[in-house]
Tab-separated table of N, CA and C in Angstrom:
chain	number	residue	atom	x	y	z
A	1	ASP	N	-9.423	1.746	-4.824
A	1	ASP	CA	-9.558	1.104	-3.532
A	1	ASP	C	-8.335	1.445	-2.682
A	2	CYS	N	-8.547	1.956	-1.498
A	2	CYS	CA	-7.448	2.340	-0.608
A	2	CYS	C	-6.836	1.097	0.038
A	3	GLY	N	-5.555	1.189	0.368
A	3	GLY	CA	-4.884	0.099	1.052
A	3	GLY	C	-3.422	-0.015	0.673
A	4	LEU	N	-2.800	-1.090	1.124
A	4	LEU	CA	-1.413	-1.410	0.812
A	4	LEU	C	-1.436	-2.528	-0.220
A	5	TRP	N	-0.811	-2.270	-1.375
A	5	TRP	CA	-0.854	-3.191	-2.499
A	5	TRP	C	0.537	-3.710	-2.839
A	6	PHE	N	0.611	-4.970	-3.245
A	6	PHE	CA	1.833	-5.608	-3.705
A	6	PHE	C	1.614	-5.966	-5.174
A	7	THR	N	2.407	-5.390	-6.072
A	7	THR	CA	2.249	-5.618	-7.507
A	7	THR	C	3.433	-6.416	-8.025
A	8	ASN	N	3.148	-7.573	-8.660
A	8	ASN	CA	4.250	-8.386	-9.180
A	8	ASN	C	4.676	-7.897	-10.562
A	9	GLU	N	5.656	-8.575	-11.139
A	9	GLU	CA	6.244	-8.135	-12.416
A	9	GLU	C	5.257	-8.185	-13.587
A	10	SER	N	4.228	-9.028	-13.483
A	10	SER	CA	3.242	-9.111	-14.566
A	10	SER	C	2.076	-8.146	-14.353
A	11	GLY	N	2.097	-7.397	-13.225
A	11	GLY	CA	1.058	-6.404	-12.966
A	11	GLY	C	-0.084	-6.876	-12.085
A	12	LYS	N	-0.039	-8.132	-11.646
A	12	LYS	CA	-1.084	-8.650	-10.752
A	12	LYS	C	-0.915	-8.029	-9.371
A	13	GLU	N	-2.029	-7.544	-8.798
A	13	GLU	CA	-1.977	-6.882	-7.498
A	13	GLU	C	-2.626	-7.735	-6.412
A	14	GLU	N	-1.992	-7.729	-5.246
A	14	GLU	CA	-2.525	-8.387	-4.050
A	14	GLU	C	-2.605	-7.316	-2.961
A	15	LYS	N	-3.713	-7.287	-2.245
A	15	LYS	CA	-3.925	-6.273	-1.204
A	15	LYS	C	-3.671	-6.869	0.175
A	16	ALA	N	-2.992	-6.104	1.036
A	16	ALA	CA	-2.811	-6.516	2.426
A	16	ALA	C	-4.163	-6.401	3.125
A	17	ALA	N	-4.580	-7.466	3.802
A	17	ALA	CA	-5.892	-7.476	4.445
A	17	ALA	C	-5.818	-7.133	5.928
A	18	VAL	N	-4.646	-7.335	6.543
A	18	VAL	CA	-4.503	-7.139	7.984
A	18	VAL	C	-3.481	-6.051	8.266
A	19	PHE	N	-3.917	-4.999	8.975
A	19	PHE	CA	-3.021	-3.920	9.387
A	19	PHE	C	-2.786	-4.002	10.878
A	20	ILE	N	-1.521	-3.980	11.279
A	20	ILE	CA	-1.167	-3.985	12.685
A	20	ILE	C	-1.118	-2.547	13.191
A	21	GLU	N	-0.559	-1.667	12.379
A	21	GLU	CA	-0.480	-0.243	12.707
A	21	GLU	C	-0.628	0.553	11.410
A	22	ASN	N	-1.451	1.595	11.464
A	22	ASN	CA	-1.689	2.413	10.276
A	22	ASN	C	-1.766	3.874	10.704
A	23	LYS	N	-0.609	4.520	10.712
A	23	LYS	CA	-0.484	5.927	11.107
A	23	LYS	C	0.190	6.689	9.965
A	24	PRO	N	0.121	8.014	9.975
A	24	PRO	CA	0.761	8.776	8.894
A	24	PRO	C	2.249	8.484	8.711
A	25	SER	N	2.960	8.182	9.795
A	25	SER	CA	4.403	7.964	9.682
A	25	SER	C	4.802	6.489	9.691
A	26	VAL	N	3.852	5.592	10.003
A	26	VAL	CA	4.170	4.161	10.111
A	26	VAL	C	3.013	3.335	9.561
A	27	VAL	N	3.343	2.396	8.692
A	27	VAL	CA	2.355	1.415	8.227
A	27	VAL	C	2.970	0.038	8.421
A	28	ILE	N	2.316	-0.782	9.243
A	28	ILE	CA	2.757	-2.156	9.461
A	28	ILE	C	1.578	-3.058	9.121
A	29	ALA	N	1.798	-3.963	8.184
A	29	ALA	CA	0.731	-4.853	7.740
A	29	ALA	C	1.261	-6.264	7.579
A	30	ALA	N	0.365	-7.233	7.689
A	30	ALA	CA	0.719	-8.623	7.415
A	30	ALA	C	0.777	-8.794	5.905
A	31	ILE	N	1.860	-9.372	5.427
A	31	ILE	CA	2.024	-9.585	3.989
A	31	ILE	C	1.175	-10.780	3.577
A	32	PRO	N	0.345	-10.619	2.536
A	32	PRO	CA	-0.462	-11.763	2.080
A	32	PRO	C	0.437	-12.857	1.503
A	33	ALA	N	-0.110	-14.039	1.318
A	33	ALA	CA	0.653	-15.148	0.733
A	33	ALA	C	0.982	-14.788	-0.717
A	34	LEU	N	2.240	-14.474	-0.969
A	34	LEU	CA	2.687	-14.053	-2.294
A	34	LEU	C	3.523	-15.148	-2.944
A	35	ALA	N	3.370	-15.286	-4.244
A	35	ALA	CA	4.216	-16.222	-4.998
A	35	ALA	C	5.634	-15.675	-5.053
A	36	THR	N	6.600	-16.531	-5.301
A	36	THR	CA	7.988	-16.119	-5.428
A	36	THR	C	8.123	-15.106	-6.555
A	37	GLY	N	8.891	-14.048	-6.290
A	37	GLY	CA	9.105	-13.035	-7.320
A	37	GLY	C	9.412	-11.678	-6.728
A	38	ALA	N	9.408	-10.661	-7.583
A	38	ALA	CA	9.694	-9.280	-7.186
A	38	ALA	C	8.387	-8.496	-7.157
A	39	TYR	N	8.212	-7.673	-6.130
A	39	TYR	CA	6.983	-6.912	-5.944
A	39	TYR	C	7.291	-5.452	-5.664
A	40	GLN	N	6.443	-4.596	-6.203
A	40	GLN	CA	6.508	-3.160	-5.902
A	40	GLN	C	5.384	-2.878	-4.908
A	41	LEU	N	5.675	-2.054	-3.898
A	41	LEU	CA	4.684	-1.708	-2.888
A	41	LEU	C	4.052	-0.379	-3.218
A	42	LYS	N	2.733	-0.308	-2.990
A	42	LYS	CA	1.994	0.909	-3.289
A	42	LYS	C	0.989	1.143	-2.169
A	43	ILE	N	0.934	2.372	-1.653
A	43	ILE	CA	-0.071	2.752	-0.670
A	43	ILE	C	-1.035	3.713	-1.359
A	44	VAL	N	-2.323	3.408	-1.252
A	44	VAL	CA	-3.371	4.273	-1.786
A	44	VAL	C	-4.205	4.752	-0.600
A	45	THR	N	-4.353	6.062	-0.463
A	45	THR	CA	-5.050	6.626	0.689
A	45	THR	C	-5.915	7.814	0.289
A	46	ARG	N	-6.827	8.169	1.165
A	46	ARG	CA	-7.636	9.369	0.992
A	46	ARG	C	-7.399	10.348	2.140
A	47	TYR	N	-6.457	10.031	3.021
A	47	TYR	CA	-6.155	10.906	4.147
A	47	TYR	C	-5.035	11.861	3.803
A	48	THR	N	-4.999	12.982	4.495
A	48	THR	CA	-3.939	13.960	4.328
A	48	THR	C	-3.339	14.270	5.691
A	49	SER	N	-2.137	14.792	5.704
A	49	SER	CA	-1.474	15.115	6.968
A	49	SER	C	-2.036	16.385	7.602
A	50	SER	N	-2.846	17.149	6.871
A	50	SER	CA	-3.402	18.379	7.445
A	50	SER	C	-4.646	18.073	8.271
A	51	GLY	N	-4.402	17.695	9.498
A	51	GLY	CA	-5.500	17.467	10.420
A	51	GLY	C	-6.277	16.181	10.198
A	52	GLY	N	-5.718	15.230	9.464
A	52	GLY	CA	-6.388	13.957	9.248
A	52	GLY	C	-7.630	14.061	8.381
A	53	ARG	N	-7.679	15.078	7.562
A	53	ARG	CA	-8.820	15.314	6.671
A	53	ARG	C	-8.930	14.207	5.628
A	54	ILE	N	-10.157	13.839	5.252
A	54	ILE	CA	-10.367	12.853	4.194
A	54	ILE	C	-10.527	13.596	2.873
A	55	LEU	N	-9.761	13.167	1.875
A	55	LEU	CA	-9.790	13.794	0.558
A	55	LEU	C	-10.877	13.176	-0.323
A	56	LYS	N	-11.330	13.927	-1.325
A	56	LYS	CA	-12.307	13.395	-2.287
A	56	LYS	C	-11.659	12.354	-3.189
A	57	ASN	N	-10.431	12.625	-3.609
A	57	ASN	CA	-9.705	11.720	-4.506
A	57	ASN	C	-8.587	11.017	-3.755
A	58	THR	N	-8.209	9.854	-4.249
A	58	THR	CA	-7.131	9.098	-3.601
A	58	THR	C	-5.759	9.657	-3.973
A	59	LYS	N	-4.799	9.411	-3.082
A	59	LYS	CA	-3.386	9.729	-3.326
A	59	LYS	C	-2.644	8.401	-3.323
A	60	THR	N	-1.665	8.268	-4.218
A	60	THR	CA	-0.904	7.026	-4.330
A	60	THR	C	0.575	7.294	-4.101
A	61	CYS	N	1.177	6.459	-3.268
A	61	CYS	CA	2.619	6.527	-3.013
A	61	CYS	C	3.201	5.181	-3.429
A	62	ILE	N	4.103	5.200	-4.413
A	62	ILE	CA	4.746	3.973	-4.896
A	62	ILE	C	6.192	3.962	-4.402
A	63	TYR	N	6.568	2.877	-3.746
A	63	TYR	CA	7.918	2.740	-3.221
A	63	TYR	C	8.841	2.193	-4.301
A	64	HIS	N	10.022	2.749	-4.396
A	64	HIS	CA	10.963	2.355	-5.434
A	64	HIS	C	11.816	1.145	-5.036
A	65	THR	N	11.837	0.835	-3.729
A	65	THR	CA	12.553	-0.358	-3.275
A	65	THR	C	11.684	-1.581	-3.577
A	66	ILE	N	12.261	-2.567	-4.223
A	66	ILE	CA	11.526	-3.767	-4.637
A	66	ILE	C	11.592	-4.822	-3.526
A	67	LEU	N	10.453	-5.439	-3.248
A	67	LEU	CA	10.366	-6.529	-2.290
A	67	LEU	C	10.576	-7.843	-3.041
A	68	ILE	N	11.550	-8.641	-2.603
A	68	ILE	CA	11.818	-9.944	-3.220
A	68	ILE	C	11.274	-11.033	-2.294
A	69	VAL	N	10.431	-11.883	-2.841
A	69	VAL	CA	9.840	-12.983	-2.067
A	69	VAL	C	10.457	-14.281	-2.531
């Protein structure tokens, strides 16, 4: 499933439901109601930078900076 995901330390994932801006260079989303803890952010997409083409398979980008709630 494509989207912006927040994964806590136990592996539970929460998906951002509201996007304010979603461009190749900028993603701004409303953070869902998250419990206190540390979260890793992950973007799953099927788009590519080559002309906005849609890919058959998803691509995943995991951010190494941890979000603390």
